[in-house]
Coordinates of C-alpha atoms and ligand atoms in Angstrom, one line a residue:
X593 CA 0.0 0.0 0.0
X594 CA 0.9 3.5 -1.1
X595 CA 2.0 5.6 1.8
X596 CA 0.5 9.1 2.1
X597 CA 2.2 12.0 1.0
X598 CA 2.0 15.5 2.4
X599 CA -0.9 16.2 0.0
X600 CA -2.9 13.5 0.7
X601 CA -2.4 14.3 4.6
X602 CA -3.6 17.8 4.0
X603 CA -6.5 16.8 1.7
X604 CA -8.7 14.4 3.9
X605 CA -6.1 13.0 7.5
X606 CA -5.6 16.6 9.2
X607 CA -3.4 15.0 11.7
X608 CA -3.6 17.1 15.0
X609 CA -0.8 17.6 17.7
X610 CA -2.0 16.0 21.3
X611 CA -4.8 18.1 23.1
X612 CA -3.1 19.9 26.4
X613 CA -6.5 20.0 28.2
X614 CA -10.0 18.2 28.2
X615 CA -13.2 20.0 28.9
X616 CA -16.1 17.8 28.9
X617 CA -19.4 19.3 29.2
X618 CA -22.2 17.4 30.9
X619 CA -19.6 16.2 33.1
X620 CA -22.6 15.9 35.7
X621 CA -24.6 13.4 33.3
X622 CA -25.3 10.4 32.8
X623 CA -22.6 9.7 29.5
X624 CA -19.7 11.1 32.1
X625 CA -20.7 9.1 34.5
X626 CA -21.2 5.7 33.1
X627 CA -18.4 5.6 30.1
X628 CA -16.1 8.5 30.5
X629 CA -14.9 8.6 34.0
X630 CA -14.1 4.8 33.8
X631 CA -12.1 5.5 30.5
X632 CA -10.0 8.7 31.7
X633 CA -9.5 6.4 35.1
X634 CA -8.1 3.7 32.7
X635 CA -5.9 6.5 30.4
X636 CA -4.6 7.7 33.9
X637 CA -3.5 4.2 34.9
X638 CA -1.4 3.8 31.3
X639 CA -0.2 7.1 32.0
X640 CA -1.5 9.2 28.9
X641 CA -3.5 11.5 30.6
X642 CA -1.3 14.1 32.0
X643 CA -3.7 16.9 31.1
X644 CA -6.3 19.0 33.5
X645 CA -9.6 17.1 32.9
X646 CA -12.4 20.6 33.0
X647 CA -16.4 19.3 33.8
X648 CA -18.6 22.0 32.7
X649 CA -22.5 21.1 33.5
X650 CA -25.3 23.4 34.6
X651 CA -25.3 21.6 38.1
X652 CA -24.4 23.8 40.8
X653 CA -22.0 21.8 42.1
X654 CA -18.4 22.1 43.4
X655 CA -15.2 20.5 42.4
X656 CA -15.6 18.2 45.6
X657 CA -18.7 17.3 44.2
X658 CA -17.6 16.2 41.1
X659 CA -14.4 14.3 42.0
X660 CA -16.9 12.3 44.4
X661 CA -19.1 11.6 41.3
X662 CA -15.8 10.6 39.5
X663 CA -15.5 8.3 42.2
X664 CA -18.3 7.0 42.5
X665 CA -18.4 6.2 38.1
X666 CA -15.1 4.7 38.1
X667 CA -15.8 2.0 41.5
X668 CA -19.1 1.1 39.7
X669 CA -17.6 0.6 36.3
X670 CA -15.8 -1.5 37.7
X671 CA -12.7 -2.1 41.2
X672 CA -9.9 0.9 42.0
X673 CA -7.2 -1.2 41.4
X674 CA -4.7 1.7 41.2
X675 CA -4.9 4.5 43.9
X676 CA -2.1 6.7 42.4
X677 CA -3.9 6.9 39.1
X678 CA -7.3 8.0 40.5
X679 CA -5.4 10.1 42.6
X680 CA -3.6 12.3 40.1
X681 CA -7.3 12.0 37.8
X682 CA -8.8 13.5 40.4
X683 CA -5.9 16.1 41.2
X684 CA -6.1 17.0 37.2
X685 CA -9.8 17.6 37.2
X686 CA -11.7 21.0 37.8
X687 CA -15.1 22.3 37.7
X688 CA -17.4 25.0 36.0
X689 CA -21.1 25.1 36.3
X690 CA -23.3 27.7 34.5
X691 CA -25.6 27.9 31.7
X692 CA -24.6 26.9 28.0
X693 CA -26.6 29.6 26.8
X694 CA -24.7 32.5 29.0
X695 CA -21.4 33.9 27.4
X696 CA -20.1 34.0 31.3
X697 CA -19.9 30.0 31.1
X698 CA -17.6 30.0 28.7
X699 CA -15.5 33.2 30.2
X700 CA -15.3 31.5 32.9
X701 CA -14.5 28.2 31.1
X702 CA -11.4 30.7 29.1
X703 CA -9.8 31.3 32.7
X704 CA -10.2 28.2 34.3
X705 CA -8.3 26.7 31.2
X706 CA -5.5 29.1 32.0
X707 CA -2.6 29.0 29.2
X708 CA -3.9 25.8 27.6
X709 CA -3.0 26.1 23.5
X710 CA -5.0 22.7 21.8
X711 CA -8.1 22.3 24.1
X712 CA -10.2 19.1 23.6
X713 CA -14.0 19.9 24.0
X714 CA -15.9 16.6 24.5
X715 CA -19.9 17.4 24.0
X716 CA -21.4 14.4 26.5
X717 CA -25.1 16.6 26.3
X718 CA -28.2 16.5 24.8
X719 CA -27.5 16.8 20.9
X720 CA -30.2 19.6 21.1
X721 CA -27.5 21.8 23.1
X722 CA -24.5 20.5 20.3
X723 CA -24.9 24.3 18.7
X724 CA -25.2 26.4 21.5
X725 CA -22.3 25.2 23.2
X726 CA -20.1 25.3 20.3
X727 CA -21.6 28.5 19.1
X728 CA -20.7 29.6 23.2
X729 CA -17.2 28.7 22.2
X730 CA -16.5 29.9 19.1
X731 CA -17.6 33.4 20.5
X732 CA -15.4 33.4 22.8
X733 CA -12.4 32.9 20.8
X734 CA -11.8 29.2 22.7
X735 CA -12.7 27.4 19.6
X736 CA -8.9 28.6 18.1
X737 CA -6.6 25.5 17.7
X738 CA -9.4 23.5 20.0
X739 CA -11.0 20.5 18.8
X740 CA -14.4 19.2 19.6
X741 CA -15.8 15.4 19.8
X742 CA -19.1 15.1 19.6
X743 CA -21.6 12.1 20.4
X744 CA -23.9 10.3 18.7
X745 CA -26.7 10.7 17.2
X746 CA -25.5 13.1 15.2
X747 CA -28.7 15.2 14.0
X748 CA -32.0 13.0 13.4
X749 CA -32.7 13.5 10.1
X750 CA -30.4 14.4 7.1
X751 CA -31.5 18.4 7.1
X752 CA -30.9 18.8 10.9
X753 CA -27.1 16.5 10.5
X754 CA -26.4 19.5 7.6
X755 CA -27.5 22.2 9.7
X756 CA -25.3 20.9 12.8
X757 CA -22.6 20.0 10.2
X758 CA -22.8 23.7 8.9
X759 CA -22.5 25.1 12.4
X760 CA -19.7 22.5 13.5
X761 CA -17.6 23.8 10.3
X762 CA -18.1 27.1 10.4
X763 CA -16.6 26.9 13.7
X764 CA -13.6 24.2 13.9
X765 CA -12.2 23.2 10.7
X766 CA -13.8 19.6 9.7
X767 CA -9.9 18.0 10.7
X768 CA -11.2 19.0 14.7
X769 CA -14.1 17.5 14.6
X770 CA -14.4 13.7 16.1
X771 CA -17.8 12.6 15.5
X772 CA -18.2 9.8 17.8
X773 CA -19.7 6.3 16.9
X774 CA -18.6 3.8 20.0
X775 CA -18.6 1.2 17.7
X776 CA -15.6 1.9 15.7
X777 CA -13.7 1.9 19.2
X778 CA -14.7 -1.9 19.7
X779 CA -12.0 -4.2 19.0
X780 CA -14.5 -6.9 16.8
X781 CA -15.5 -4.3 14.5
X782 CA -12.2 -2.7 13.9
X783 CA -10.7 -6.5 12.5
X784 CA -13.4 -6.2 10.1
X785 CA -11.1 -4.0 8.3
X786 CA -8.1 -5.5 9.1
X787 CA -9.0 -8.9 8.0
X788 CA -10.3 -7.9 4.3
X789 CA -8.0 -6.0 3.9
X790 CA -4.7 -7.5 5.6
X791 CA -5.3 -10.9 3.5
X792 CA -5.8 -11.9 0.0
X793 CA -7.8 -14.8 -0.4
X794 CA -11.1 -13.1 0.6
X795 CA -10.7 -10.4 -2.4
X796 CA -11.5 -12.8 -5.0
X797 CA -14.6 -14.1 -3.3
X798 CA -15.7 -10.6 -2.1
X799 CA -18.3 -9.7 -4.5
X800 CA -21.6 -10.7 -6.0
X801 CA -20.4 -13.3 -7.6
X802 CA -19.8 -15.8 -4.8
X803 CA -21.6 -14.2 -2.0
X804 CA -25.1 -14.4 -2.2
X805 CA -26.5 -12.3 1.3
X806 CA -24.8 -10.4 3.7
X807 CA -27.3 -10.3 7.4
X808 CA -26.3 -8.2 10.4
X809 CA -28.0 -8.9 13.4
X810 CA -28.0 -6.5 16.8
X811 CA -29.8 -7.7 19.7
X812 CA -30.0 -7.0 22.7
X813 CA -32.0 -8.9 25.5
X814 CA -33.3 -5.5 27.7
X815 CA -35.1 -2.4 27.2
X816 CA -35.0 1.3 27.0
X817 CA -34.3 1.2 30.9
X818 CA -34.2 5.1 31.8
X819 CA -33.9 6.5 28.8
X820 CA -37.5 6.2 27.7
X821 CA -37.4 10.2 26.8
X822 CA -34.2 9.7 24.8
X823 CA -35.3 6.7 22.8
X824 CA -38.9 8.4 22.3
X825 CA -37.2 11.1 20.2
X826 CA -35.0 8.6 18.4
X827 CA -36.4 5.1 17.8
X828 CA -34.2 2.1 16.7
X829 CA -33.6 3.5 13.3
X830 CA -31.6 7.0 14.7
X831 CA -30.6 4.7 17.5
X832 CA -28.4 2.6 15.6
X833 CA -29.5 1.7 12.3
X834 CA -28.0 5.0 10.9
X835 CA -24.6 4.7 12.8
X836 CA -23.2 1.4 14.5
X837 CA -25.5 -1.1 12.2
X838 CA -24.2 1.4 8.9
X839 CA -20.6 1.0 10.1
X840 CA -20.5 -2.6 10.3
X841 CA -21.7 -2.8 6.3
X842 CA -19.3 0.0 5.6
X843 CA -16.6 -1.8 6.7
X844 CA -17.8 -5.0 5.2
X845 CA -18.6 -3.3 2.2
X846 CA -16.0 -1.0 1.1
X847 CA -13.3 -0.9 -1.3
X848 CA -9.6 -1.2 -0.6
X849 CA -8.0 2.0 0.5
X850 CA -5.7 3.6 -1.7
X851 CA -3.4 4.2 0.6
X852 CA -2.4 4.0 4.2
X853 CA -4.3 6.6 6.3
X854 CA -7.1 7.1 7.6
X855 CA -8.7 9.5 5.1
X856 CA -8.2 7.2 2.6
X857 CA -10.5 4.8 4.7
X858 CA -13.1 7.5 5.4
X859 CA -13.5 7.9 2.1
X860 CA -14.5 4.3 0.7
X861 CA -16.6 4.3 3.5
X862 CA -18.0 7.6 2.4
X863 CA -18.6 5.7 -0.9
X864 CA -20.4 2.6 0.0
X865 CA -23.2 5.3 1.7
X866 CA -23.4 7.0 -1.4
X867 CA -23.8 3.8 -3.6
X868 CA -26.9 2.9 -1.1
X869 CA -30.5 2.8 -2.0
X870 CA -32.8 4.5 -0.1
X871 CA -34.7 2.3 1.7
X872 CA -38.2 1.8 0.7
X873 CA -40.9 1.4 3.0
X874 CA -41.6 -2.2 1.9
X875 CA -38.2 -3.0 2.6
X876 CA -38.6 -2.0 6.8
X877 CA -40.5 -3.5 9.0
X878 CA -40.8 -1.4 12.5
X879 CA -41.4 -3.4 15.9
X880 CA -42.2 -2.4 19.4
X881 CA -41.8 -4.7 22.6
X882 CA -44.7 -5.3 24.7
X883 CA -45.1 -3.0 27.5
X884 CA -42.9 0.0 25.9
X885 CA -45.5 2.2 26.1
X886 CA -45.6 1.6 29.8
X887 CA -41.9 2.4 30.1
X888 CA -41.0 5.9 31.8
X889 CA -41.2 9.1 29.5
X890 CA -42.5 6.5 26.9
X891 CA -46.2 8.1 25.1
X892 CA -49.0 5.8 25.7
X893 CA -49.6 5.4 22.0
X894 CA -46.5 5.8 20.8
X895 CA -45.3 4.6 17.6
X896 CA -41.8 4.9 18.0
X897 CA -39.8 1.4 17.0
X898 CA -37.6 -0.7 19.4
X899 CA -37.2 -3.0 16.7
X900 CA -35.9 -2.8 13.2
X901 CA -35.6 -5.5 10.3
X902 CA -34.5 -3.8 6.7
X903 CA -33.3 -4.7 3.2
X904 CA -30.8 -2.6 1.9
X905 CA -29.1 -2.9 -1.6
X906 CA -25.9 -1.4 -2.5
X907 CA -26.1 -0.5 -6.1
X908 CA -21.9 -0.8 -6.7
X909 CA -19.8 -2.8 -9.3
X910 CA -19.1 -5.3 -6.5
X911 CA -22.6 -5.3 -4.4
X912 CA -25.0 -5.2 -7.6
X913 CA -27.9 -7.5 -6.8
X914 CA -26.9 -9.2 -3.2
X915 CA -29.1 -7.8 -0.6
X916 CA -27.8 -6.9 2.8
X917 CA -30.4 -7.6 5.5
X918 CA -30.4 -5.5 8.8
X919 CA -32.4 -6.0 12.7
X920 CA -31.5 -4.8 15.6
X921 CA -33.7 -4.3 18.2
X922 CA -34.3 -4.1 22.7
X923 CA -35.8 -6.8 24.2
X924 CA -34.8 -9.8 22.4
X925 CA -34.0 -13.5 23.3
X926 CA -30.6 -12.6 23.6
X927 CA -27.7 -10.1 23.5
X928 CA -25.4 -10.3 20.5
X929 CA -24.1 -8.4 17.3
X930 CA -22.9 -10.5 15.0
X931 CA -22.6 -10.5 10.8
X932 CA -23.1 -13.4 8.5
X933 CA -22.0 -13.2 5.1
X934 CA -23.5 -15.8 3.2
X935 CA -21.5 -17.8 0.0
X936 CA -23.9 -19.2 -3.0
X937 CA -24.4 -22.7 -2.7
X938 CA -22.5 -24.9 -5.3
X939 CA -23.4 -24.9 -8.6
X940 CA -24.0 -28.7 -9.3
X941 CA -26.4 -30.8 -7.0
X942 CA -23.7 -33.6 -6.7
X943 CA -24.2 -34.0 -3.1
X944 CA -28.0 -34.1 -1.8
X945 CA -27.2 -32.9 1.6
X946 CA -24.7 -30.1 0.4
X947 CA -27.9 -28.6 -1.8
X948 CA -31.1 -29.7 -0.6
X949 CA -33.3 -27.3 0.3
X950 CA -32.7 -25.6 3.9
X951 CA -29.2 -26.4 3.5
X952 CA -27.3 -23.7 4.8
X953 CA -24.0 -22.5 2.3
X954 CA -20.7 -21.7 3.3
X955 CA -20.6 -18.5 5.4
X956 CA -18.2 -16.3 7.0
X957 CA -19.5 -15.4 10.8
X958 CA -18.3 -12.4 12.5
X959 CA -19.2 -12.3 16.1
X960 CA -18.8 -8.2 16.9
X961 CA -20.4 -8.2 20.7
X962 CA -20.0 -8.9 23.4
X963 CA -17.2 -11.2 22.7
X964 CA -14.9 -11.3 19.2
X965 CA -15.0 -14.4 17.2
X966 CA -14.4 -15.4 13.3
X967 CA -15.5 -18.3 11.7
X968 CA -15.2 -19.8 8.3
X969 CA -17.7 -22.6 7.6
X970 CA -17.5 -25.2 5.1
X971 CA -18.5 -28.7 4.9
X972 CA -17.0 -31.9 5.3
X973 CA -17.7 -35.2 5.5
X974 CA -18.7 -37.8 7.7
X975 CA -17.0 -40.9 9.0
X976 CA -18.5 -43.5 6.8
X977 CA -19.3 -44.7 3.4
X978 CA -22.2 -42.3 2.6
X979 CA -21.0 -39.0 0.9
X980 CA -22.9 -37.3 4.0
X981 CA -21.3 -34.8 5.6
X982 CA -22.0 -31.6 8.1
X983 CA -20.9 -27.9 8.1
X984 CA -18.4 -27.1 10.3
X985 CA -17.0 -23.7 11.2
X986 CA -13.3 -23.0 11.7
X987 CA -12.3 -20.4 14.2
X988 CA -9.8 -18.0 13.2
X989 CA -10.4 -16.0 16.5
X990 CA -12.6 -16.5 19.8
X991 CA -11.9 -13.6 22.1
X992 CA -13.4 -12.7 25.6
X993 CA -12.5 -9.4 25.3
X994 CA -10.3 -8.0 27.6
X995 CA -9.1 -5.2 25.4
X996 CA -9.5 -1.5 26.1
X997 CA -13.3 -0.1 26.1
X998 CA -14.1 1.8 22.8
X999 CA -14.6 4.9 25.0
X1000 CA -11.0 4.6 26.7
X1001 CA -10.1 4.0 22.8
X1002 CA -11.3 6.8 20.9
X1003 CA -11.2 9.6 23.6
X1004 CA -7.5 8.6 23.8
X1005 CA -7.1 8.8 19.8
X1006 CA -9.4 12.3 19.8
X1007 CA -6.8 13.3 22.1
X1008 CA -3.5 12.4 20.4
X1009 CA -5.5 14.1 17.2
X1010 CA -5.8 10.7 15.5
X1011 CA -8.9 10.8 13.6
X1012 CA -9.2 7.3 12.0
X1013 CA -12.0 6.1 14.3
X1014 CA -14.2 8.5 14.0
X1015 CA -16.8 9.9 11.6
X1016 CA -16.7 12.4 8.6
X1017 CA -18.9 14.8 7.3
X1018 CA -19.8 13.5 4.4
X1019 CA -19.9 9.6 5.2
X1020 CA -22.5 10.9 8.5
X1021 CA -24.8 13.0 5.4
X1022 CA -24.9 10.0 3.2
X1023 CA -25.9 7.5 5.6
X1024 CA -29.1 10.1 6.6
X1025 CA -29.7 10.4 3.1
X1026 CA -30.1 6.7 3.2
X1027 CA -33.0 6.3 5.9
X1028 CA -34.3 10.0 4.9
X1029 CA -37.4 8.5 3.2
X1030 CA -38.3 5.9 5.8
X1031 CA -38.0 8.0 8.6
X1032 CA -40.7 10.7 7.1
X1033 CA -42.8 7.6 5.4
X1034 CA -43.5 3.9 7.3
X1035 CA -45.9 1.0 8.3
X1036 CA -47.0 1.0 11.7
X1037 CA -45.1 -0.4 14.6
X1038 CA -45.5 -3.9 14.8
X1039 CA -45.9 -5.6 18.4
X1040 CA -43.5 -8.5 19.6
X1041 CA -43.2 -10.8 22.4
X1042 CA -40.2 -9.5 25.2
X1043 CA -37.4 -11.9 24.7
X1044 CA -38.9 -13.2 20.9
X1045 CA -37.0 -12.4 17.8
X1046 CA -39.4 -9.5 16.9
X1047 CA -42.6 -9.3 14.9
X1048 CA -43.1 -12.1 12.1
X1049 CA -43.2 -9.6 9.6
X1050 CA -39.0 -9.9 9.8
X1051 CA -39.2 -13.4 9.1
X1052 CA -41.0 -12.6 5.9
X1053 CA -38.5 -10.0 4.8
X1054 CA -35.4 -12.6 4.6
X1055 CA -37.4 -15.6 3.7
X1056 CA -36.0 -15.8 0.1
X1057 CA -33.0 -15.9 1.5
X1058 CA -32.4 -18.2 4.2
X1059 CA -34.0 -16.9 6.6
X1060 CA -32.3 -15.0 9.7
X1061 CA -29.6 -16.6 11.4
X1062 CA -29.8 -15.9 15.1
X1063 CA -26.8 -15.8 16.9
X1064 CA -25.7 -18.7 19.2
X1065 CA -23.2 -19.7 21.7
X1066 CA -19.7 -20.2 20.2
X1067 CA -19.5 -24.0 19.6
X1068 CA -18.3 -24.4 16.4
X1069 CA -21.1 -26.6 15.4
X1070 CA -23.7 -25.2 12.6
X1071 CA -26.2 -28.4 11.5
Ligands
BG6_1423 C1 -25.9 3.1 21.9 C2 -27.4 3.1 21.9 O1 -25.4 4.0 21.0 O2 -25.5 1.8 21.7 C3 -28.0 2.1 22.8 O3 -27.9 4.4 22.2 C4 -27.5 0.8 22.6 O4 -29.4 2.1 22.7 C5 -25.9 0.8 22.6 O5 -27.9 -0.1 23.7 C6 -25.3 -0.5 22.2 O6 -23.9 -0.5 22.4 P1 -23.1 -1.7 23.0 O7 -21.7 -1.3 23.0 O8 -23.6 -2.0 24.3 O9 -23.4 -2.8 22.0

């Protein structure tokens, strides 16, 4: 692979220097409190934060209160294991309460952060205060050499993901923006592009010619829990449809980079979202568990989905014709991401087992959460003088995890300016376009059973296909 020249950094990898402080605003919330504490606690105990960590909320609180709360995040996320490390986190963190919408927030903010040159401004808030807080900092001149990350979802629809992207840019220059999606932080889903792309048998089998359906499954087997309100405005499309489930086909999807770095990556990615097909209406089928609408901050007849089954088509040289099938959805029978790209089946019915119908083809399995695995399955045959034989799936990796959480991942990377895991402008635009339609124009919610596979109506959708193939514990055995 070509490396990247000067020009191709400064046309699309704007490589930053490392942030010398780290304001997070909503450090009272509920996003400090459950994922970023615990990550800064485990970038203090590698020893790469060395920076003053600044929590701006509009809690009147003190600092006292907030290193408490720290505290409090880091021994539920899990054990303090290293007293020196949440000692100095707590020694590099101040405080800063005050409105977002008052310019004396973000004077205030200016002084606190003293001489600091290349602030990092994380945005763990409601998306509907995204503008007004970089708008606050902007106008007071701490936007200069600053970079923001901002969370997911970004926008709701594709006009209101323009309108934030128009406000972002005409702030901080596109290079200091890190638009987070978790999921490119988690260790499964970045060997997705490792593995196509670090080995060269897969390339000539990649395409529509050999693979015959590509199905992504996301379940999880609990609810909305407390964030009814949230998940009322947002629905498992925004949820993660647009952004983790549209990352995983990316990935899986894409072309080769051109060359090593990462704007070379975001923009294949960028490509396979722009070679999508809307989705039609016929091609969705919304689901809601029973009992949602008795779920706090939930409407009583609301419509909003908690479960989502699509068919998506990629209209490319390589994906022409094989149709990628998407669900994801809360309250399932089990908790599991996992993609399944499926091979034809052979040509020639020499073998009645290998072809008949129900038989399953060759696959590749990708287990993404909560553990990593990678399967190739094939068939071979049985002991004996009947050419009988079963599928088998070789394990290339079975991991437990272990490795660093996404959040500890890409606030370190936003903070050493390393934007490869993160999201661009115009990949985030494309992927709206993409579920634009649906969102304005869909069937009614269908109801499901708690701990079911979602409404029937997703059955029907795959049915020419296979069917869905529901993730299952990692035994190796398929049929
Ligand atoms: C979040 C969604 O982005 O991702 C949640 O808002 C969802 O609704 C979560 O539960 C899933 O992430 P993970 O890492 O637990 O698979």
């Amino acid at each position: 692979m070509r490396k990247k020249t000067n020009a191709d950094v400064a046309k699309t990898s704007h490589r930053m220097q490392a942030a010398d402080a780290l304001v997070i605003f909503g450090a009272t919330g509920d996003l400090a409190h459950k994922m970023i504490f615990p990550a800064l606690y485990a970038m203090a105990k590698r020893g790469i934060l060395t920076v003053p960590v600044v929590g701006v909320a509009s809690s009147k609180w003190d600092l006292a209160q907030l290193r408490l709360q720290a505290t409090h995040s880091i021994k539920q996320a899990g054990k303090i294991d290293d007293r020196e490390a949440l000692d100095s986190l707590l020694s590099q963190l101040r405080y800063v309460g005050g409105d977002y919408a008052d310019p004396a927030t973000f004077r205030t903010l200016k002084q606190v952060l003293g001489g600091a040159q290349r602030p990092a401004y994380y945005l763990a808030i409601p998306p509907a205060l995204f503008a007004i807080v970089i708008q606050g900092l902007g106008a007071v001149g701490l936007a200069d050499r600053g970079r923001v990350i901002v969370e997911k979802p970004f926008g709701r629809d594709l006009a209101s993901a323009r309108a934030l992207n128009r406000v972002a840019q005409s702030i901080f220059p596109e290079g200091a923006i890190f638009r987070v999606d978790h999921y490119l932080g988690k260790e499964a889903i970045m060997n997705l592009l490792y593995f196509r792309f670090a080995n060269s048998f897969l390339e000539p089998i990649w395409n529509r010619n050999f693979i015959a359906s590509v199905q992504i499954t996301l379940a999880e087997d609990f609810g909305v829990k407390t964030r009814g309100t949230f998940y009322e405005s947002a629905g498992c499309l925004r949820d993660v449809i647009q952004n983790h489930m549209f990352q995983i086909v990316a990935l899986l999807a894409m072309e080769p980079p051109a060359y090593q770095g990462y704007g070379s990556v975001h923009n294949e990615k960028a490509k396979v979202f722009q070679a999508m097909r809307p989705v039609d209406p016929k091609d969705l089928v919304r689901g809601q568990y029973a009992g949602y609408r008795r779920e706090p901050g939930v409407a009583r007849d609301s419509d909003v989905e908690t479960f989502c089954a699509l068919r998506l088509f990629i209209d490319s040289w390589r994906w022409a014709g094989v149709p990628w099938y998407l669900r994801a959805g809360k309250c399932l029978a089990t908790t599991a991401a996992e993609a399944l790209v499926k091979l034809k089946l052979p040509p020639q019915r020499l073998f009645d087992d290998a072809v008949q119908p129900g038989a399953r083809a060759n696959y590749i399995r990708f287990r993404l959460s909560p553990n990593s695995a990678l399967a190739l399955a094939a068939r071979v045959k049985r002991t004996g003088k009947e050419f009988v034989g079963d599928q088998r799936e070789l394990f290339l990796l079975r991991e437990e995890g272990g490795a660093e959480t996404p959040y500890e991942r890409l606030l370190a990377a936003a903070m050493a300016g390393n934007g490869a895991l993160f999201t661009r402008e115009d990949a985030v635009e494309a992927a709206w376009a993409v579920i634009d339609p649906v969102l304005k124009k869909h069937h009614p919610v269908q109801p499901y059973k708690r701990g079911s596979w979602g409404p029937k109506e997703s059955a029907a959708l795959i049915a020419a296909d296979g069917g869905w193939s529901n993730p299952v514990c990692d035994d190796g055995a398929t049929d």
